C-alpha atoms as a PDB file:
ATOM      1  CA  MET A   1      36.107 -15.192 -72.820  1.00  0.00           C
ATOM      2  CA  ASN A   2      32.997 -15.128 -74.882  1.00  0.00           C
ATOM      3  CA  ALA A   3      29.760 -13.397 -73.947  1.00  0.00           C
ATOM      4  CA  MET A   4      28.031 -16.612 -72.935  1.00  0.00           C
ATOM      5  CA  ASN A   5      30.775 -17.458 -70.402  1.00  0.00           C
ATOM      6  CA  LYS A   6      30.544 -13.962 -68.899  1.00  0.00           C
ATOM      7  CA  VAL A   7      26.819 -14.374 -68.398  1.00  0.00           C
ATOM      8  CA  LEU A   8      27.260 -17.764 -66.721  1.00  0.00           C
ATOM      9  CA  ILE A   9      29.965 -16.441 -64.395  1.00  0.00           C
ATOM     10  CA  GLY A  10      27.737 -13.484 -63.441  1.00  0.00           C
ATOM     11  CA  ILE A  11      24.835 -15.768 -62.629  1.00  0.00           C
ATOM     12  CA  PHE A  12      27.103 -18.018 -60.531  1.00  0.00           C
ATOM     13  CA  LEU A  13      28.502 -15.106 -58.480  1.00  0.00           C
ATOM     14  CA  ALA A  14      25.014 -13.700 -57.851  1.00  0.00           C
ATOM     15  CA  GLY A  15      23.862 -17.101 -56.652  1.00  0.00           C
ATOM     16  CA  VAL A  16      26.796 -17.363 -54.248  1.00  0.00           C
ATOM     17  CA  SER A  17      26.042 -13.907 -52.825  1.00  0.00           C
ATOM     18  CA  LEU A  18      22.334 -14.676 -52.409  1.00  0.00           C
ATOM     19  CA  SER A  19      23.034 -18.022 -50.793  1.00  0.00           C
ATOM     20  CA  SER A  20      25.482 -16.437 -48.375  1.00  0.00           C
ATOM     21  CA  SER A  21      23.001 -13.749 -47.268  1.00  0.00           C
ATOM     22  CA  GLN A  22      20.222 -16.304 -46.751  1.00  0.00           C
ATOM     23  CA  SER A  23      22.551 -18.462 -44.702  1.00  0.00           C
ATOM     24  CA  HIS A  24      23.411 -15.613 -42.313  1.00  0.00           C
ATOM     25  CA  ALA A  25      19.766 -14.601 -41.979  1.00  0.00           C
ATOM     26  CA  GLY A  26      18.351 -18.003 -41.078  1.00  0.00           C
ATOM     27  CA  GLN A  27      21.217 -19.963 -39.509  1.00  0.00           C
ATOM     28  CA  LEU A  28      21.218 -21.003 -35.838  1.00  0.00           C
ATOM     29  CA  PRO A  29      23.573 -19.265 -33.366  1.00  0.00           C
ATOM     30  CA  GLN A  30      26.958 -20.901 -33.069  1.00  0.00           C
ATOM     31  CA  PRO A  31      28.297 -22.063 -29.653  1.00  0.00           C
ATOM     32  CA  SER A  32      30.621 -19.068 -29.553  1.00  0.00           C
ATOM     33  CA  ASP A  33      27.658 -16.729 -30.053  1.00  0.00           C
ATOM     34  CA  VAL A  34      25.721 -18.381 -27.214  1.00  0.00           C
ATOM     35  CA  ALA A  35      28.702 -17.913 -24.913  1.00  0.00           C
ATOM     36  CA  LYS A  36      28.888 -14.229 -25.803  1.00  0.00           C
ATOM     37  CA  ILE A  37      25.161 -13.778 -25.110  1.00  0.00           C
ATOM     38  CA  ALA A  38      25.457 -15.532 -21.752  1.00  0.00           C
ATOM     39  CA  GLN A  39      28.441 -13.376 -20.814  1.00  0.00           C
ATOM     40  CA  THR A  40      26.509 -10.232 -21.748  1.00  0.00           C
ATOM     41  CA  MET A  41      23.550 -11.333 -19.604  1.00  0.00           C
ATOM     42  CA  LYS A  42      25.848 -11.720 -16.604  1.00  0.00           C
ATOM     43  CA  LEU A  43      26.906  -8.113 -16.915  1.00  0.00           C
ATOM     44  CA  HIS A  44      23.345  -6.799 -16.671  1.00  0.00           C
ATOM     45  CA  PRO A  45      21.540  -6.735 -13.289  1.00  0.00           C
ATOM     46  CA  LEU A  46      18.454  -8.827 -12.689  1.00  0.00           C
ATOM     47  CA  ARG A  47      15.313  -6.923 -11.716  1.00  0.00           C
ATOM     48  CA  THR A  48      12.346  -8.552 -10.043  1.00  0.00           C
ATOM     49  CA  ARG A  49       9.398  -7.831  -7.749  1.00  0.00           C
ATOM     50  CA  GLY A  50       8.178  -9.382  -4.532  1.00  0.00           C
ATOM     51  CA  GLN A  51       5.010  -9.185  -2.460  1.00  0.00           C
ATOM     52  CA  ALA A  52       3.929  -9.764   1.112  1.00  0.00           C
ATOM     53  CA  LEU A  53       0.390 -10.190   2.413  1.00  0.00           C
ATOM     54  CA  VAL A  54       0.496 -10.010   6.192  1.00  0.00           C
ATOM     55  CA  THR A  55      -2.346 -10.090   8.715  1.00  0.00           C
ATOM     56  CA  ILE A  56      -1.884  -7.533  11.476  1.00  0.00           C
ATOM     57  CA  ARG A  57      -4.010  -6.465  14.399  1.00  0.00           C
ATOM     58  CA  ALA A  58      -4.857  -2.781  14.111  1.00  0.00           C
ATOM     59  CA  ASP A  59      -3.572  -0.549  16.896  1.00  0.00           C
ATOM     60  CA  LYS A  60      -5.674   2.525  16.144  1.00  0.00           C
ATOM     61  CA  MET A  61      -9.289   3.127  15.254  1.00  0.00           C
ATOM     62  CA  SER A  62     -11.503   6.032  14.230  1.00  0.00           C
ATOM     63  CA  VAL A  63     -15.237   6.492  14.681  1.00  0.00           C
ATOM     64  CA  ASN A  64     -17.748   9.128  13.593  1.00  0.00           C
ATOM     65  CA  LEU A  65     -19.740  10.647  16.454  1.00  0.00           C
ATOM     66  CA  SER A  66     -22.643  13.095  16.557  1.00  0.00           C
ATOM     67  CA  MET A  67     -23.436  15.223  19.619  1.00  0.00           C
ATOM     68  CA  SER A  68     -26.269  17.682  20.154  1.00  0.00           C
ATOM     69  CA  ALA A  69     -27.098  20.448  22.609  1.00  0.00           C
ATOM     70  CA  VAL A  70     -29.869  22.962  23.311  1.00  0.00           C
ATOM     71  CA  ALA A  71     -29.305  26.500  24.648  1.00  0.00           C
ATOM     72  CA  ASP A  72     -30.901  29.955  24.702  1.00  0.00           C
ATOM     73  CA  THR A  73     -28.113  31.574  22.661  1.00  0.00           C
ATOM     74  CA  MET A  74     -25.765  30.564  19.867  1.00  0.00           C
ATOM     75  CA  ASP A  75     -22.744  31.065  22.114  1.00  0.00           C
ATOM     76  CA  GLY A  76     -24.430  28.809  24.623  1.00  0.00           C
ATOM     77  CA  ILE A  77     -24.717  26.080  21.979  1.00  0.00           C
ATOM     78  CA  ILE A  78     -21.010  26.286  21.113  1.00  0.00           C
ATOM     79  CA  ASN A  79     -19.941  26.266  24.764  1.00  0.00           C
ATOM     80  CA  SER A  80     -22.237  23.344  25.543  1.00  0.00           C
ATOM     81  CA  LEU A  81     -20.854  21.266  22.656  1.00  0.00           C
ATOM     82  CA  LYS A  82     -17.293  22.110  23.693  1.00  0.00           C
ATOM     83  CA  GLN A  83     -18.015  21.049  27.257  1.00  0.00           C
ATOM     84  CA  ARG A  84     -19.525  17.746  26.138  1.00  0.00           C
ATOM     85  CA  ARG A  85     -16.578  17.066  23.866  1.00  0.00           C
ATOM     86  CA  ASP A  86     -14.052  17.876  26.604  1.00  0.00           C
ATOM     87  CA  GLU A  87     -15.880  15.695  29.108  1.00  0.00           C
ATOM     88  CA  MET A  88     -15.817  12.783  26.711  1.00  0.00           C
ATOM     89  CA  PHE A  89     -12.138  13.234  25.896  1.00  0.00           C
ATOM     90  CA  GLY A  90     -11.277  13.643  29.550  1.00  0.00           C
ATOM     91  CA  LYS A  91     -13.021  10.376  30.352  1.00  0.00           C
ATOM     92  CA  VAL A  92     -11.253   8.580  27.540  1.00  0.00           C
ATOM     93  CA  GLY A  93      -7.867  10.092  28.332  1.00  0.00           C
ATOM     94  CA  SER A  94      -8.023   8.926  31.935  1.00  0.00           C
ATOM     95  CA  GLY A  95      -8.418   5.269  30.940  1.00  0.00           C
ATOM     96  CA  ALA A  96      -6.777   2.880  28.504  1.00  0.00           C
ATOM     97  CA  LEU A  97      -8.067   4.721  25.438  1.00  0.00           C
ATOM     98  CA  ASN A  98      -5.990   7.583  24.134  1.00  0.00           C
ATOM     99  CA  VAL A  99      -7.420  10.153  21.717  1.00  0.00           C
ATOM    100  CA  ILE A 100      -4.768  11.022  19.134  1.00  0.00           C
ATOM    101  CA  GLY A 101      -6.814  13.179  16.771  1.00  0.00           C
ATOM    102  CA  THR A 102     -10.185  14.811  16.184  1.00  0.00           C
ATOM    103  CA  GLU A 103     -11.728  16.396  13.115  1.00  0.00           C
ATOM    104  CA  ILE A 104     -15.065  18.211  12.971  1.00  0.00           C
ATOM    105  CA  SER A 105     -16.847  17.397   9.740  1.00  0.00           C
ATOM    106  CA  SER A 106     -20.020  19.456  10.191  1.00  0.00           C
ATOM    107  CA  LEU A 107     -21.745  21.847  12.582  1.00  0.00           C
ATOM    108  CA  ARG A 108     -25.420  22.761  12.341  1.00  0.00           C
ATOM    109  CA  ILE A 109     -27.284  25.239  14.558  1.00  0.00           C
ATOM    110  CA  ASN A 110     -31.025  25.873  14.169  1.00  0.00           C
ATOM    111  CA  LYS A 111     -33.163  28.482  15.881  1.00  0.00           C
ATOM    112  CA  GLN A 112     -36.322  27.012  17.330  1.00  0.00           C
ATOM    113  CA  GLY A 113     -39.538  29.035  17.586  1.00  0.00           C
ATOM    114  CA  GLY A 114     -41.966  29.289  20.440  1.00  0.00           C
ATOM    115  CA  ASN A 115     -42.717  31.598  23.332  1.00  0.00           C
ATOM    116  CA  THR A 116     -39.102  31.327  24.418  1.00  0.00           C
ATOM    117  CA  PRO A 117     -36.791  31.106  21.387  1.00  0.00           C
ATOM    118  CA  SER A 118     -33.909  28.685  21.770  1.00  0.00           C
ATOM    119  CA  TYR A 119     -31.167  27.128  19.687  1.00  0.00           C
ATOM    120  CA  ARG A 120     -30.416  23.522  18.918  1.00  0.00           C
ATOM    121  CA  GLY A 121     -26.996  22.535  17.632  1.00  0.00           C
ATOM    122  CA  GLU A 122     -25.438  19.333  16.384  1.00  0.00           C
ATOM    123  CA  VAL A 123     -21.798  18.627  15.643  1.00  0.00           C
ATOM    124  CA  GLN A 124     -20.356  15.654  13.771  1.00  0.00           C
ATOM    125  CA  MET A 125     -16.732  14.707  14.266  1.00  0.00           C
ATOM    126  CA  THR A 126     -14.268  11.915  13.659  1.00  0.00           C
ATOM    127  CA  VAL A 127     -12.371  10.725  16.712  1.00  0.00           C
ATOM    128  CA  GLU A 128      -9.167   8.726  16.276  1.00  0.00           C
ATOM    129  CA  PHE A 129      -7.755   6.813  19.224  1.00  0.00           C
ATOM    130  CA  THR A 130      -5.501   3.982  20.341  1.00  0.00           C
ATOM    131  CA  GLY A 131      -5.308   1.728  23.377  1.00  0.00           C
ATOM    132  CA  PHE A 132      -8.389  -0.415  22.778  1.00  0.00           C
ATOM    133  CA  GLU A 133      -8.772  -4.143  23.386  1.00  0.00           C
ATOM    134  CA  ASP A 134     -12.201  -4.743  21.894  1.00  0.00           C
ATOM    135  CA  PRO A 135     -13.515  -2.178  19.367  1.00  0.00           C
ATOM    136  CA  LEU A 136     -17.081  -2.537  20.630  1.00  0.00           C
ATOM    137  CA  ASP A 137     -16.037  -1.826  24.206  1.00  0.00           C
ATOM    138  CA  ALA A 138     -14.167   1.235  22.995  1.00  0.00           C
ATOM    139  CA  VAL A 139     -17.224   2.555  21.164  1.00  0.00           C
ATOM    140  CA  ALA A 140     -19.393   1.874  24.200  1.00  0.00           C
ATOM    141  CA  GLU A 141     -17.038   3.972  26.303  1.00  0.00           C
ATOM    142  CA  LEU A 142     -17.153   6.821  23.805  1.00  0.00           C
ATOM    143  CA  ALA A 143     -20.882   6.706  23.093  1.00  0.00           C
ATOM    144  CA  ASP A 144     -22.382   7.760  26.406  1.00  0.00           C
ATOM    145  CA  GLU A 145     -25.623   9.694  26.842  1.00  0.00           C
ATOM    146  CA  LYS A 146     -24.045  12.786  25.265  1.00  0.00           C
ATOM    147  CA  VAL A 147     -23.594  11.089  21.890  1.00  0.00           C
ATOM    148  CA  THR A 148     -26.625  10.885  19.596  1.00  0.00           C
ATOM    149  CA  ARG A 149     -25.121   8.813  16.784  1.00  0.00           C
ATOM    150  CA  VAL A 150     -22.185   6.485  16.143  1.00  0.00           C
ATOM    151  CA  GLY A 151     -21.025   5.269  12.744  1.00  0.00           C
ATOM    152  CA  SER A 152     -18.233   4.447  10.287  1.00  0.00           C
ATOM    153  CA  LEU A 153     -15.716   2.458  12.284  1.00  0.00           C
ATOM    154  CA  ARG A 154     -12.314   2.359  10.613  1.00  0.00           C
ATOM    155  CA  TYR A 155      -9.191   0.516  11.660  1.00  0.00           C
ATOM    156  CA  GLY A 156      -5.655   1.622  10.982  1.00  0.00           C
ATOM    157  CA  PHE A 157      -2.000   1.149  11.819  1.00  0.00           C
ATOM    158  CA  SER A 158       0.452   3.464  13.453  1.00  0.00           C
ATOM    159  CA  LYS A 159       3.807   4.059  11.785  1.00  0.00           C
ATOM    160  CA  GLU A 160       5.542   2.392  14.708  1.00  0.00           C
ATOM    161  CA  LEU A 161       3.503  -0.799  14.310  1.00  0.00           C
ATOM    162  CA  LEU A 162       4.279  -1.083  10.596  1.00  0.00           C
ATOM    163  CA  GLU A 163       7.978  -0.566  11.295  1.00  0.00           C
ATOM    164  CA  GLU A 164       7.902  -3.335  13.898  1.00  0.00           C
ATOM    165  CA  GLN A 165       6.338  -5.739  11.398  1.00  0.00           C
ATOM    166  CA  ASP A 166       9.146  -5.037   8.879  1.00  0.00           C
ATOM    167  CA  LEU A 167       6.823  -5.771   5.971  1.00  0.00           C
ATOM    168  CA  CYS A 168       9.369  -4.588   3.415  1.00  0.00           C
ATOM    169  CA  GLU A 169      11.787  -7.274   4.537  1.00  0.00           C
ATOM    170  CA  VAL A 170       9.104  -9.931   4.077  1.00  0.00           C
ATOM    171  CA  ALA A 171       8.403  -8.667   0.557  1.00  0.00           C
ATOM    172  CA  LEU A 172      12.135  -8.532  -0.185  1.00  0.00           C
ATOM    173  CA  THR A 173      12.493 -12.178   0.831  1.00  0.00           C
ATOM    174  CA  ASP A 174       9.812 -13.059  -1.704  1.00  0.00           C
ATOM    175  CA  ALA A 175      11.599 -11.001  -4.369  1.00  0.00           C
ATOM    176  CA  ARG A 176      14.857 -12.834  -3.660  1.00  0.00           C
ATOM    177  CA  LYS A 177      13.166 -16.227  -4.050  1.00  0.00           C
ATOM    178  CA  ARG A 178      11.763 -15.173  -7.409  1.00  0.00           C
ATOM    179  CA  ALA A 179      15.149 -13.863  -8.512  1.00  0.00           C
ATOM    180  CA  VAL A 180      16.893 -17.121  -7.567  1.00  0.00           C
ATOM    181  CA  LYS A 181      14.458 -19.086  -9.726  1.00  0.00           C
ATOM    182  CA  GLN A 182      14.999 -16.728 -12.651  1.00  0.00           C
ATOM    183  CA  ALA A 183      18.765 -17.004 -12.281  1.00  0.00           C
ATOM    184  CA  GLU A 184      18.690 -20.800 -12.144  1.00  0.00           C
ATOM    185  CA  ALA A 185      16.471 -20.935 -15.232  1.00  0.00           C
ATOM    186  CA  ALA A 186      18.970 -18.749 -17.119  1.00  0.00           C
ATOM    187  CA  GLY A 187      21.960 -20.793 -15.961  1.00  0.00           C
ATOM    188  CA  PHE A 188      23.735 -18.401 -13.605  1.00  0.00           C
ATOM    189  CA  LYS A 189      23.907 -17.619  -9.890  1.00  0.00           C
ATOM    190  CA  LEU A 190      22.299 -14.685  -8.152  1.00  0.00           C
ATOM    191  CA  GLY A 191      24.642 -12.063  -6.753  1.00  0.00           C
ATOM    192  CA  ARG A 192      24.230  -9.452  -4.044  1.00  0.00           C
ATOM    193  CA  LEU A 193      21.315  -7.067  -3.704  1.00  0.00           C
ATOM    194  CA  ILE A 194      22.118  -3.779  -5.440  1.00  0.00           C
ATOM    195  CA  GLN A 195      19.052  -1.754  -4.479  1.00  0.00           C
ATOM    196  CA  HIS A 196      15.394  -2.096  -3.623  1.00  0.00           C
ATOM    197  CA  GLN A 197      12.341   0.126  -3.251  1.00  0.00           C
ATOM    198  CA  CYS A 198       9.449  -0.770  -1.000  1.00  0.00           C
ATOM    199  CA  ASN A 199       5.998   0.464  -1.930  1.00  0.00           C
ATOM    200  CA  ASP A 200       3.731   1.624   0.870  1.00  0.00           C
ATOM    201  CA  GLY A 201       1.419  -1.054   2.156  1.00  0.00           C
ATOM    202  CA  HIS A 202      -2.270  -0.683   1.535  1.00  0.00           C
ATOM    203  CA  ILE A 203      -5.178  -2.290   3.283  1.00  0.00           C
ATOM    204  CA  ARG A 204      -6.572  -5.168   1.314  1.00  0.00           C
ATOM    205  CA  HIS A 205      -9.250  -6.256   3.756  1.00  0.00           C
ATOM    206  CA  ARG A 206     -10.854  -4.603   6.749  1.00  0.00           C
ATOM    207  CA  GLY A 207     -11.723  -6.771   9.714  1.00  0.00           C
ATOM    208  CA  TYR A 208     -14.644  -5.666  11.845  1.00  0.00           C
ATOM    209  CA  SER A 209     -14.355  -8.503  14.340  1.00  0.00           C
ATOM    210  CA  SER A 210     -13.359  -8.068  17.957  1.00  0.00           C
ATOM    211  CA  LYS A 211      -9.781  -8.869  16.921  1.00  0.00           C
ATOM    212  CA  ALA A 212      -9.648  -5.812  14.635  1.00  0.00           C
ATOM    213  CA  THR A 213      -7.328  -7.559  12.199  1.00  0.00           C
ATOM    214  CA  MET A 214      -6.538  -6.430   8.678  1.00  0.00           C
ATOM    215  CA  GLN A 215      -4.398  -7.655   5.816  1.00  0.00           C
ATOM    216  CA  VAL A 216      -1.677  -5.409   4.443  1.00  0.00           C
ATOM    217  CA  ASN A 217      -0.317  -5.914   0.935  1.00  0.00           C
ATOM    218  CA  VAL A 218       3.250  -4.676   0.411  1.00  0.00           C
ATOM    219  CA  SER A 219       5.287  -4.899  -2.793  1.00  0.00           C
ATOM    220  CA  VAL A 220       8.976  -4.298  -3.426  1.00  0.00           C
ATOM    221  CA  SER A 221      11.099  -3.759  -6.538  1.00  0.00           C
ATOM    222  CA  ALA A 222      14.587  -5.239  -6.238  1.00  0.00           C
ATOM    223  CA  THR A 223      17.731  -5.321  -8.380  1.00  0.00           C
ATOM    224  CA  PHE A 224      20.370  -8.038  -7.961  1.00  0.00           C
ATOM    225  CA  GLU A 225      23.790  -8.642  -9.443  1.00  0.00           C
ATOM    226  CA  ARG A 226      24.455 -11.621 -11.691  1.00  0.00           C
ATOM    227  CA  GLU A 227      27.467 -13.595 -10.559  1.00  0.00           C
ATOM    228  CA  LYS A 228      30.105 -13.980 -13.253  1.00  0.00           C
END
C-alpha cells in the first residue's frame, strides 16, 4: 500500500468517527429511550403545592384601653387602677364576654403640685376576649366611664376554631387537583399521598365590620406517588 492510499484511508476513518460523534450528539431520542425516561419518571414522586383562601368569622378580639386615676399617694394610684381593672373584668366575666388575656403596655404616674400634692396615674393595656356578637357592642361594654381611651381593634382566631375549619384539608384538596393535572399532562396516573406539610395560616385581610370576618390563606406542600 503506497503512501497516498494510507493518507486516503486515514482521512476516511477520521470522517467516519466525526460523523458518528455528531450523529449521537444531535439525534432525536429513540422510542426505546422515551420508554426508559417515562419509566424513570414513574419511579420518582410528584411534588406539588396547594392553597386555600377561606373567609372565617373571628371568635376572639383584642382592644387597647387606657384608664386613669387620681390619689394622694402612689400606692393609692396603683390600688385605684387595680380596682378599676378588676371591676371592668368582673363586669365582663359575668356576661357573654370572656377575658382570656391582658397585657399592660405602659404605666405613667405624675405628681401634681398645689396646696395639696396628689398623684395622677394612667395605665394602657391590651385586653383579649371572646364571646362577642358585635365588636362595637363589646367595646361599648368595656369602655365605661372608667376608660379614657379605646383604640386598635384586632380580630383573631382561637386554635379550636382553626381546627374546626380544617383549612389544611382544603389546601390539600387543591394540591391534589394540581397534581392530577400534572400527572395527566405527563401521561401517567396519580398514586397515593405519601406526605404533606401544612403551613400555618396567616391573615390576608382584616374585616372591621360587625361580622368580624377575615380571610385566612393556608398553603400545603404535598408529595404523591406515580402509579406504574
